[in-house]
Coordinates of C-alpha atoms and ligand atoms in Angstrom, one line a residue:
T239 CA -44.7 82.6 -63.4
A240 CA -41.4 81.4 -62.7
T241 CA -40.3 78.6 -60.4
C242 CA -37.2 77.4 -59.0
S243 CA -36.3 74.5 -56.8
F244 CA -33.6 73.7 -54.2
D245 CA -32.7 70.9 -51.9
V246 CA -32.9 71.1 -48.2
T247 CA -30.9 68.4 -46.4
V248 CA -31.7 67.8 -42.7
T249 CA -28.7 66.0 -41.3
G250 CA -29.9 65.5 -37.7
L251 CA -27.6 64.7 -34.7
A252 CA -25.8 61.6 -33.9
P253 CA -26.3 60.0 -30.4
D254 CA -24.1 60.9 -27.4
I255 CA -24.6 58.1 -24.9
T256 CA -23.9 58.3 -21.1
C257 CA -23.2 55.2 -19.1
P258 CA -24.0 54.8 -15.4
N259 CA -21.2 54.9 -12.9
A260 CA -19.6 51.6 -11.9
I261 CA -22.1 49.5 -10.1
T262 CA -21.3 47.4 -7.0
V263 CA -23.9 45.1 -5.4
N264 CA -23.8 42.3 -2.9
N265 CA -24.8 38.8 -4.0
D266 CA -28.4 37.8 -3.9
Q267 CA -29.1 35.6 -0.9
G268 CA -27.9 32.1 -1.5
Q269 CA -26.6 32.9 -4.9
C270 CA -23.0 33.3 -6.0
G271 CA -24.0 36.4 -8.0
A272 CA -26.9 38.8 -8.3
I273 CA -29.5 40.1 -10.8
V274 CA -28.5 43.7 -11.7
T275 CA -30.4 46.3 -13.6
Y276 CA -29.1 49.5 -15.0
A277 CA -29.8 52.0 -17.8
A278 CA -27.6 54.2 -20.0
T279 CA -29.0 57.5 -21.2
E280 CA -28.9 59.3 -24.5
T281 CA -31.1 62.4 -25.0
T282 CA -29.7 64.6 -27.7
A283 CA -29.8 62.5 -30.8
I284 CA -32.0 63.5 -33.7
P285 CA -33.9 61.4 -34.4
P286 CA -33.9 59.8 -31.0
S287 CA -31.5 56.9 -30.6
V288 CA -32.2 53.3 -29.5
I289 CA -30.0 51.9 -26.7
T290 CA -28.8 48.3 -26.6
Y291 CA -26.5 46.4 -24.2
D292 CA -24.2 43.5 -24.7
I293 CA -25.6 42.2 -21.4
N294 CA -29.1 43.1 -20.9
P295 CA -30.2 44.8 -17.7
G296 CA -31.7 42.3 -15.3
S297 CA -29.2 39.7 -16.2
F298 CA -27.5 37.5 -13.5
F299 CA -24.0 38.6 -12.8
N300 CA -21.5 36.2 -11.2
V301 CA -19.6 37.4 -8.2
G302 CA -16.7 39.4 -9.6
T303 CA -16.5 42.4 -12.0
T304 CA -18.1 42.4 -15.4
T305 CA -17.9 45.1 -18.1
V306 CA -21.1 46.1 -19.8
T307 CA -21.1 48.0 -23.1
A308 CA -24.1 50.1 -24.1
T309 CA -24.7 51.3 -27.6
A310 CA -27.0 54.1 -28.7
T311 CA -27.9 54.1 -32.4
N312 CA -29.9 56.3 -34.7
P313 CA -29.8 56.8 -38.5
V314 CA -27.2 59.5 -38.1
G315 CA -24.8 57.4 -36.2
S316 CA -24.0 55.5 -33.0
D317 CA -22.2 55.9 -29.7
Q318 CA -20.9 53.5 -27.1
C319 CA -19.9 53.6 -23.5
S320 CA -18.9 50.9 -20.9
F321 CA -19.2 50.5 -17.2
T322 CA -18.5 47.8 -14.7
V323 CA -20.9 45.7 -12.7
T324 CA -19.2 44.2 -9.5
V325 CA -21.0 41.6 -7.4
V326 CA -19.5 41.0 -4.0
D327 CA -19.9 37.7 -2.0
N328 CA -20.7 39.0 1.4
E329 CA -22.5 35.8 2.5
K330 CA -20.6 33.8 5.1
P331 CA -20.7 30.0 4.9
D332 CA -23.5 28.2 6.6
A333 CA -21.4 26.1 9.1
M334 CA -23.2 23.0 10.2
C335 CA -21.9 20.9 13.1
K336 CA -22.7 17.6 14.7
D337 CA -21.8 16.2 18.1
I338 CA -19.6 13.1 18.2
T339 CA -18.2 10.6 20.7
I340 CA -14.6 9.5 20.5
Q341 CA -12.5 7.0 22.4
L342 CA -9.1 7.7 23.8
S343 CA -6.4 5.3 22.5
S344 CA -4.4 3.0 24.8
A345 CA -1.9 5.9 25.0
G346 CA -4.6 8.1 26.4
S347 CA -5.0 10.4 23.4
A348 CA -7.4 11.1 20.6
S349 CA -7.8 13.6 17.8
I350 CA -10.6 14.6 15.4
T351 CA -10.7 16.1 11.9
T352 CA -13.1 18.7 10.5
A353 CA -14.9 15.9 8.7
D354 CA -15.8 14.3 12.1
V355 CA -17.8 17.3 13.2
D356 CA -18.9 18.8 9.8
N357 CA -22.5 18.1 9.2
G358 CA -22.7 19.3 5.6
S359 CA -21.6 23.0 5.8
T360 CA -22.3 24.9 2.6
D361 CA -21.6 28.3 1.1
N362 CA -23.2 30.2 -1.8
C363 CA -19.9 30.3 -3.7
G364 CA -17.9 27.4 -2.3
I365 CA -15.8 26.4 0.7
S366 CA -12.1 26.8 0.6
G367 CA -11.2 25.2 3.9
M368 CA -12.3 24.2 7.4
T369 CA -10.5 24.0 10.7
V370 CA -11.6 22.6 14.1
S371 CA -10.3 23.6 17.4
P372 CA -9.4 22.0 19.7
S373 CA -8.7 18.9 17.8
S374 CA -6.5 16.9 20.2
F375 CA -7.7 15.4 23.4
G376 CA -6.2 13.6 26.4
C377 CA -7.2 12.0 29.6
A378 CA -8.0 15.4 31.1
N379 CA -10.7 15.9 28.5
V380 CA -12.8 12.8 29.3
G381 CA -16.3 14.1 29.2
N382 CA -17.9 16.8 27.1
N383 CA -15.8 19.3 25.2
T384 CA -17.1 22.1 23.0
V385 CA -15.1 22.5 19.8
T386 CA -15.5 25.2 17.1
L387 CA -15.7 24.4 13.4
T388 CA -14.5 27.3 11.3
V389 CA -15.6 27.3 7.7
T390 CA -14.0 29.7 5.2
D391 CA -15.4 30.4 1.8
I392 CA -13.5 31.1 -1.4
H393 CA -14.0 34.8 -0.7
N394 CA -12.6 34.6 2.8
N395 CA -16.0 34.9 4.5
V396 CA -15.9 32.9 7.7
G397 CA -18.7 31.0 9.4
T398 CA -18.5 29.0 12.6
C399 CA -20.5 26.5 14.6
T400 CA -19.8 24.5 17.8
A401 CA -20.1 20.8 18.5
V402 CA -19.9 18.8 21.6
V403 CA -17.1 16.2 21.5
T404 CA -17.7 13.5 24.1
V405 CA -14.3 11.9 25.0
E406 CA -14.5 8.4 26.5
D407 CA -11.8 6.3 28.0
N408 CA -12.9 2.7 27.4
V409 CA -9.4 1.3 27.6
A410 CA -9.1 -1.1 30.5
P411 CA -5.9 -0.9 32.6
I412 CA -3.2 -3.3 32.1
A413 CA -3.1 -5.5 35.2
I414 CA 0.2 -7.1 36.0
C415 CA 0.6 -9.4 39.0
Q416 CA 3.5 -11.0 40.8
D417 CA 3.4 -14.0 43.1
V418 CA 3.9 -13.2 46.7
T419 CA 4.9 -15.0 49.9
V420 CA 3.2 -14.2 53.1
Q421 CA 4.7 -15.1 56.5
L422 CA 2.2 -16.0 59.1
G423 CA 2.6 -14.1 62.4
T424 CA 2.5 -15.3 65.9
S425 CA -1.3 -15.3 65.7
G426 CA -1.2 -17.7 62.8
T427 CA -2.5 -15.2 60.3
G428 CA -1.0 -13.1 57.6
T429 CA -2.2 -10.5 55.2
I430 CA -1.2 -9.2 51.9
T431 CA -2.1 -5.9 50.2
A432 CA -2.9 -5.1 46.6
N433 CA 0.4 -3.4 46.3
D434 CA 2.2 -6.6 47.2
V435 CA 0.6 -8.4 44.3
D436 CA 0.8 -5.4 41.8
N437 CA 3.8 -5.6 39.5
G438 CA 3.4 -2.4 37.6
S439 CA -0.2 -2.4 36.5
N440 CA -0.8 0.7 34.5
D441 CA -3.3 2.8 32.6
A442 CA -2.8 5.8 30.4
C443 CA -5.4 7.8 32.3
G444 CA -4.3 6.6 35.7
I445 CA -5.4 4.0 38.2
A446 CA -8.0 4.8 40.7
S447 CA -7.9 1.6 42.8
M448 CA -6.6 -1.9 43.2
T449 CA -8.3 -4.5 45.2
L450 CA -7.7 -8.1 46.1
N451 CA -10.4 -10.7 46.4
N452 CA -8.6 -12.3 49.3
S453 CA -6.0 -10.8 51.5
S454 CA -6.0 -12.9 54.7
F455 CA -4.4 -16.2 55.1
D456 CA -3.9 -18.6 57.9
C457 CA -2.3 -21.9 58.7
A458 CA -4.8 -23.8 56.6
D459 CA -3.5 -22.1 53.5
I460 CA 0.0 -23.6 53.9
Q461 CA 0.8 -25.9 51.0
S462 CA 4.0 -27.9 50.5
T463 CA 3.2 -28.4 46.8
C464 CA 0.6 -26.9 44.7
D465 CA -0.5 -26.6 41.1
K466 CA 0.1 -23.3 39.5
N467 CA -0.4 -23.7 35.8
A468 CA -2.4 -25.2 33.0
L469 CA -1.7 -25.0 29.3
D470 CA -3.9 -23.0 27.1
F471 CA -4.4 -23.8 23.4
P472 CA -5.9 -21.2 21.1
G473 CA -7.2 -23.7 18.6
T474 CA -4.4 -23.4 16.1
A475 CA -1.7 -25.9 15.3
D476 CA -0.1 -25.6 18.7
E477 CA 0.3 -28.9 20.6
V478 CA 2.2 -30.8 23.2
R479 CA 4.1 -33.4 21.1
I480 CA 5.1 -36.4 23.2
G481 CA 6.1 -38.8 20.4
N482 CA 6.4 -42.6 20.4
L483 CA 5.3 -44.2 23.7
G484 CA 5.8 -47.7 22.3
N485 CA 3.6 -50.8 22.5
V486 CA 0.5 -50.8 24.6
Q487 CA -1.8 -53.4 26.1
D488 CA -4.3 -51.9 28.5
W489 CA -4.3 -48.2 29.1
T490 CA -6.0 -45.3 30.8
I491 CA -5.7 -41.8 29.5
E492 CA -7.0 -39.1 31.8
F493 CA -6.7 -35.4 32.1
W494 CA -8.5 -32.1 33.0
F495 CA -9.8 -29.9 30.2
K496 CA -11.8 -26.7 29.8
T497 CA -13.4 -25.7 26.6
V498 CA -14.0 -22.3 25.1
G499 CA -17.1 -21.5 23.2
N500 CA -18.1 -23.5 20.2
I501 CA -16.5 -27.0 20.2
N502 CA -16.8 -28.4 16.8
Y503 CA -14.1 -30.7 15.5
Q504 CA -11.5 -30.4 18.2
N505 CA -9.1 -33.1 19.2
L506 CA -7.9 -33.3 22.7
F507 CA -5.3 -35.9 22.0
H508 CA -4.3 -38.3 19.3
T509 CA -2.0 -41.3 19.8
Q510 CA -1.0 -41.2 16.2
A511 CA -0.7 -37.5 15.5
L512 CA -2.4 -36.4 12.3
Q513 CA -2.9 -40.0 11.1
G514 CA -6.6 -39.8 10.6
N515 CA -8.6 -42.4 12.6
N516 CA -5.6 -44.6 13.3
G517 CA -4.8 -44.9 16.9
V518 CA -6.9 -43.3 19.6
R519 CA -8.1 -39.8 19.4
L520 CA -10.6 -37.9 21.4
E521 CA -12.7 -35.4 19.5
L522 CA -15.0 -32.7 20.8
S523 CA -17.8 -32.2 18.3
S524 CA -21.2 -30.7 18.0
N525 CA -21.6 -32.5 14.7
Y526 CA -23.3 -35.6 16.1
P527 CA -26.7 -35.5 17.6
A528 CA -26.1 -37.5 20.7
G529 CA -23.5 -35.5 22.5
H530 CA -20.4 -33.5 22.4
L531 CA -17.5 -36.0 23.0
Y532 CA -16.4 -38.8 20.8
Y533 CA -13.4 -41.1 20.8
F534 CA -12.2 -43.0 17.8
I535 CA -10.2 -46.1 18.2
N536 CA -8.0 -47.6 15.5
G537 CA -8.8 -46.8 12.0
G538 CA -10.7 -48.4 9.2
G539 CA -14.4 -48.2 10.0
H540 CA -13.7 -46.1 13.0
T541 CA -15.7 -46.4 16.2
V542 CA -17.6 -43.5 17.3
V543 CA -18.7 -43.5 20.9
P544 CA -20.8 -40.6 22.0
L545 CA -20.5 -39.5 25.5
S546 CA -23.7 -38.4 27.0
G547 CA -24.1 -35.0 28.4
T548 CA -23.1 -31.5 27.4
L549 CA -19.9 -30.0 28.5
T550 CA -19.9 -26.6 30.2
S551 CA -17.8 -24.0 28.5
G552 CA -15.2 -22.4 30.7
V553 CA -15.5 -25.1 33.4
W554 CA -12.9 -27.7 34.2
H555 CA -14.0 -31.2 33.5
H556 CA -12.1 -34.4 34.1
L557 CA -12.1 -37.1 31.5
A558 CA -10.7 -40.7 31.7
I559 CA -10.7 -43.0 28.7
V560 CA -10.0 -46.6 29.6
G561 CA -8.9 -49.1 27.0
D562 CA -9.3 -52.6 28.5
K563 CA -7.8 -54.7 25.7
T564 CA -7.7 -57.7 28.0
N565 CA -11.4 -57.7 28.4
N566 CA -12.3 -56.1 25.1
S567 CA -14.0 -53.1 26.6
T568 CA -13.7 -49.3 26.5
K569 CA -15.1 -47.1 29.2
A570 CA -15.2 -43.3 29.5
Y571 CA -15.6 -41.4 32.8
L572 CA -16.6 -37.7 32.7
D573 CA -15.9 -36.1 36.0
G574 CA -15.6 -39.5 37.5
V575 CA -19.0 -40.7 36.3
L576 CA -19.1 -43.7 33.9
V577 CA -20.6 -42.4 30.7
T578 CA -19.7 -45.1 28.1
N579 CA -19.2 -48.8 28.4
D580 CA -18.7 -50.5 25.1
V581 CA -17.4 -53.8 23.7
H582 CA -14.3 -53.2 21.6
T583 CA -12.1 -55.6 19.8
N584 CA -10.0 -53.6 17.4
W585 CA -7.0 -52.2 19.3
P586 CA -3.9 -50.2 18.4
A587 CA -0.7 -52.0 19.1
S588 CA 1.2 -48.9 20.1
F589 CA 0.9 -45.2 20.8
S590 CA 3.4 -44.4 18.1
D591 CA 3.1 -40.6 18.0
F592 CA 1.3 -39.1 20.9
T593 CA 0.1 -35.5 20.8
I594 CA -2.0 -33.4 23.0
A595 CA -4.5 -30.7 21.8
R596 CA -4.1 -31.6 18.1
G597 CA -5.3 -34.3 15.9
F598 CA -7.1 -35.9 13.0
S599 CA -5.2 -35.4 9.7
A600 CA -2.5 -33.1 8.3
S601 CA -4.9 -31.9 5.7
A602 CA -7.8 -31.4 8.2
E603 CA -6.4 -30.5 11.6
R604 CA -8.9 -30.4 14.4
D605 CA -7.1 -28.4 17.0
F606 CA -8.3 -28.0 20.5
N607 CA -9.3 -24.5 21.8
G608 CA -9.2 -24.4 25.6
S609 CA -7.1 -25.5 28.5
I610 CA -5.6 -28.8 29.5
D611 CA -3.9 -29.8 32.8
E612 CA -2.7 -32.9 34.7
F613 CA -2.4 -35.3 31.8
R614 CA -1.8 -38.9 32.9
I615 CA -1.2 -42.0 30.9
W616 CA -1.4 -45.4 32.7
N617 CA -0.5 -48.8 31.4
V618 CA -3.4 -50.4 33.1
A619 CA -7.2 -50.2 32.8
R620 CA -8.0 -48.1 35.9
T621 CA -11.2 -48.7 37.8
Q622 CA -13.7 -46.0 38.6
A623 CA -12.7 -46.1 42.2
E624 CA -9.1 -45.6 41.3
I625 CA -10.0 -42.7 39.0
L626 CA -12.1 -41.0 41.6
A627 CA -9.5 -41.4 44.3
A628 CA -6.8 -39.7 42.3
M629 CA -8.4 -37.2 40.0
N630 CA -8.3 -34.3 42.4
M631 CA -4.9 -35.1 43.9
P632 CA -1.5 -34.4 42.5
L633 CA 0.6 -37.6 41.9
S634 CA 4.1 -38.2 43.0
G635 CA 5.1 -39.8 39.7
S636 CA 6.1 -43.1 41.2
E637 CA 2.6 -44.6 41.4
T638 CA 2.3 -48.1 40.2
N639 CA 1.3 -48.5 36.5
L640 CA 1.6 -44.7 36.0
A641 CA 3.5 -44.6 32.7
H642 CA 3.6 -40.9 31.9
Y643 CA 2.6 -37.9 33.9
Y644 CA 2.5 -34.3 32.8
P645 CA 1.4 -32.0 35.7
M646 CA 2.0 -29.0 33.4
N647 CA 3.3 -26.7 36.0
E648 CA 6.4 -25.4 34.2
G649 CA 4.9 -22.0 33.7
S650 CA 7.3 -21.0 31.0
G651 CA 9.3 -22.4 28.1
T652 CA 8.4 -25.3 25.8
L653 CA 9.3 -28.2 28.0
V654 CA 6.3 -30.2 29.3
A655 CA 8.1 -32.6 31.7
D656 CA 7.1 -36.2 32.2
Q657 CA 7.2 -36.8 35.9
A658 CA 6.6 -40.5 35.7
G659 CA 8.4 -41.8 32.6
N660 CA 11.1 -40.3 30.4
K661 CA 9.0 -38.9 27.5
D662 CA 9.0 -35.2 28.0
G663 CA 6.6 -33.3 25.8
Q664 CA 7.5 -30.3 23.7
L665 CA 5.2 -27.4 23.3
L666 CA 5.2 -26.8 19.5
N667 CA 3.9 -24.1 17.3
A668 CA 2.9 -22.2 20.4
N669 CA 3.5 -18.9 22.0
A670 CA 5.2 -20.0 25.2
S671 CA 4.6 -16.6 26.8
T672 CA 0.8 -17.0 26.6
A673 CA 0.4 -20.7 26.6
W674 CA 1.1 -21.1 30.3
V675 CA -1.9 -19.8 32.2
E676 CA -2.5 -19.5 35.9
G677 CA -5.7 -21.0 37.3
P678 CA -5.1 -24.7 36.9
A679 CA -7.4 -27.6 37.2
P680 CA -8.8 -28.3 40.6
V681 CA -5.8 -30.6 41.5
N682 CA -4.4 -29.0 44.6
P683 CA -4.3 -25.6 43.2
C684 CA -2.1 -23.0 44.9
N685 CA -3.6 -20.1 46.8
I686 CA -4.7 -17.8 44.0
V687 CA -5.7 -14.2 44.5
T688 CA -7.2 -12.0 41.9
L689 CA -6.1 -8.4 41.7
T690 CA -8.7 -6.0 40.2
V691 CA -7.3 -2.8 38.8
T692 CA -9.7 0.0 38.1
D693 CA -8.8 3.1 36.2
N694 CA -10.0 6.6 36.8
N695 CA -12.8 6.2 34.3
G696 CA -14.3 3.1 35.7
N697 CA -12.6 0.5 33.5
S698 CA -11.2 -2.5 35.2
N699 CA -9.0 -5.5 34.5
T700 CA -7.7 -8.4 36.5
C701 CA -4.7 -10.6 36.9
T702 CA -4.0 -13.5 39.2
A703 CA -1.1 -14.4 41.5
N704 CA -0.1 -17.4 43.5
V705 CA 0.3 -16.8 47.2
T706 CA 2.8 -19.0 49.1
V707 CA 1.9 -19.1 52.8
E708 CA 4.8 -19.9 55.2
D709 CA 4.9 -20.5 58.9
N710 CA 8.5 -19.7 60.0
V711 CA 7.4 -18.9 63.6
N712 CA 9.0 -21.4 66.1
P713 CA 6.8 -22.9 68.8
T714 CA 7.0 -21.3 72.2
A715 CA 8.4 -24.0 74.5
I716 CA 7.4 -23.7 78.2
C717 CA 8.8 -26.1 80.7
Q718 CA 8.1 -26.8 84.3
N719 CA 10.3 -28.4 86.9
I720 CA 9.1 -31.6 88.4
T721 CA 10.0 -33.9 91.3
V722 CA 10.0 -37.6 90.7
Q723 CA 10.7 -40.6 92.8
L724 CA 12.8 -43.6 92.0
D725 CA 10.8 -46.8 92.1
A726 CA 11.7 -49.8 94.1
N727 CA 14.1 -50.9 91.4
G728 CA 15.9 -47.7 91.5
N729 CA 14.5 -46.4 88.2
A730 CA 12.4 -43.4 87.2
S731 CA 11.2 -42.1 83.8
I732 CA 9.4 -39.0 82.7
T733 CA 7.2 -38.1 79.8
A734 CA 7.3 -34.9 77.7
A735 CA 3.8 -34.1 78.9
Q736 CA 5.0 -33.9 82.5
V737 CA 7.6 -31.3 81.7
N738 CA 5.4 -29.4 79.3
N739 CA 3.8 -26.4 80.9
G740 CA 1.6 -25.1 78.1
S741 CA 3.9 -24.9 75.1
Y742 CA 2.1 -23.5 72.1
D743 CA 2.5 -22.6 68.4
N744 CA 0.7 -20.3 66.0
C745 CA -0.2 -23.2 63.7
G746 CA -0.2 -26.0 66.2
I747 CA 2.2 -28.5 67.8
A748 CA 3.0 -31.7 66.1
S749 CA 5.1 -33.4 68.7
L750 CA 6.8 -33.1 72.1
A751 CA 9.9 -34.9 73.1
V752 CA 12.0 -34.9 76.3
S753 CA 15.6 -36.0 76.9
P754 CA 16.9 -37.4 79.0
S755 CA 13.8 -39.2 80.2
S756 CA 15.2 -42.0 82.2
F757 CA 17.0 -41.8 85.5
G758 CA 18.6 -44.1 88.0
C759 CA 20.2 -44.1 91.5
S760 CA 23.2 -42.1 90.3
N761 CA 20.9 -39.2 89.3
V762 CA 19.4 -38.6 92.7
G763 CA 19.3 -34.8 93.1
G764 CA 18.8 -32.2 90.4
N765 CA 18.9 -33.1 86.7
T766 CA 18.5 -31.0 83.7
T767 CA 16.3 -32.3 80.9
T768 CA 15.4 -30.7 77.6
L769 CA 11.8 -30.5 76.1
T770 CA 11.8 -30.3 72.3
V771 CA 8.7 -28.8 70.7
T772 CA 8.1 -29.3 67.0
D773 CA 5.3 -27.5 65.2
V774 CA 3.2 -28.8 62.3
N775 CA 5.4 -27.0 59.8
G776 CA 8.7 -28.4 61.1
N777 CA 9.8 -25.5 63.2
V778 CA 11.5 -26.5 66.5
N779 CA 12.1 -24.9 69.9
T780 CA 13.3 -26.2 73.2
C781 CA 13.2 -25.4 76.9
T782 CA 14.9 -27.0 79.9
A783 CA 13.5 -28.3 83.2
T784 CA 15.0 -29.4 86.4
I785 CA 14.0 -32.9 87.4
S786 CA 14.4 -33.3 91.2
L787 CA 15.0 -37.0 91.6
Q788 CA 14.2 -38.4 95.1
D789 CA 14.9 -41.8 96.6
N790 CA 12.2 -42.2 99.1
V791 CA 12.1 -45.9 99.1
M792 CA 13.1 -47.3 102.4
P793 CA 15.8 -49.8 102.3
V794 CA 14.6 -53.3 102.8
A795 CA 16.0 -54.3 106.2
L796 CA 16.5 -58.0 106.4
C797 CA 17.4 -59.6 109.6
Q798 CA 18.4 -63.1 110.5
D799 CA 18.5 -64.8 113.8
I800 CA 21.8 -65.8 115.0
Ligands
CA1430 CA1 -20.0 33.1 0.6
CA1431 CA1 -8.1 3.6 30.8
CA1432 CA1 -0.9 -28.0 36.3
CA1433 CA1 4.8 -22.3 63.9

């Protein structure tokens, strides 16, 4: 036998891989990407190939385009192909809105930002921007407005929601008043309107109405003098500085005041400004248990005298402090009622630096917050009867023992004039444009009307004005002619009442006078006389009457025998 051998080599076939076409899918709900599966194919390799991927099928692909490479391998060789996987974000943002309420400014406008109405809008991939429309509002928008919030994602998908924007006008009008003068008519009455008192009141959203609390006046409202103003102190370092009033013996300090709110550590006056407990100072305090008003007299171990009773905030009270050095006593009267009566022996020799509405010490000022009016300093210990008799009346300034008198009616500027002495006060550290307030203490106050201004959205504000009432209507003088007889002595006289035939005046007649009123023999016949009628407000009128003078007295015939 013979044999031979030979080699047979089987080389097989290398892979020839086929990739899928480019894949495009939308994002998975709520994801900025998607899970994508795919498969490349290879069918001809010998032996069969194994396919692998650089990114396995079923992987999560971010939004965008990703290239995937597939490789088929067998012992003969390998083959690769690539394809793209594109994930598209087609999910629009989840726009979330919330309703809001906004207020118009004093200029009548308001605007909102997206943040005001956004209630946590989200997007699967991210938000690039938000807009809201409309975003600006004015008076015409008061009420509910629907706005649209537009949310755009980073792939330009757009989501929207709507919110209700409630626009409110809570800005009260600015009420501006002016003083007015009303002339009474022939019936003795006069009226004013809101427009007379208005001096340019305004509101950004418009005024709906203006009303007056009192529009009718009559003769009883005529005032020759009246109190217009008080001084208002905000509780800061402002004061009325009067200065050195010299030596004092007995004294009475009285004034009207009105507190505001809490009244701890507030000095109404100090006779030695900022010199601690030297001199006399009056302090309002809630720091002591017995009451709310204390006065301190003359340094060292100071004297604290509690005044009984609690003050009413916002209400005028009258206070008189009496220093009776002659009799070693101090008294205080609140609203005319004696509330303290103490023995006192330690007296200040002078009021060396008098100030109103400020006191205690430079390092611990205790400034008054409230209003003060009708400040009077007497150089005598006034009695209760004297205090009661004058506290509600304005003074002339020439009253006996009245040393200094500050009616506080200037109404502007920094001068606080002394109407009794020569120590004018100066308003210091104050805003003179706000310190003078209308609505004085009840000391012959002027006719005051309140104008209420209401805007179109129901907000209101008020201001006050003084009303000067005048009677410029002359009386109506009506005369009648009369006949009078000379008396036996050849004289006759008449009264105004005889000639008056019902003269009248809108506010009343003060006096009647007739001239001439006396007649003699030479006047027999017709005479003209004038009746002068003066009304209660000083207006005058006249009329004339004819006085027919008769001599009806028989001559006395005297005979004598001859
Ligand atoms: Ca999106
Ligand atoms: Ca308004
Ligand atoms: Ca006054
Ligand atoms: Ca008159």
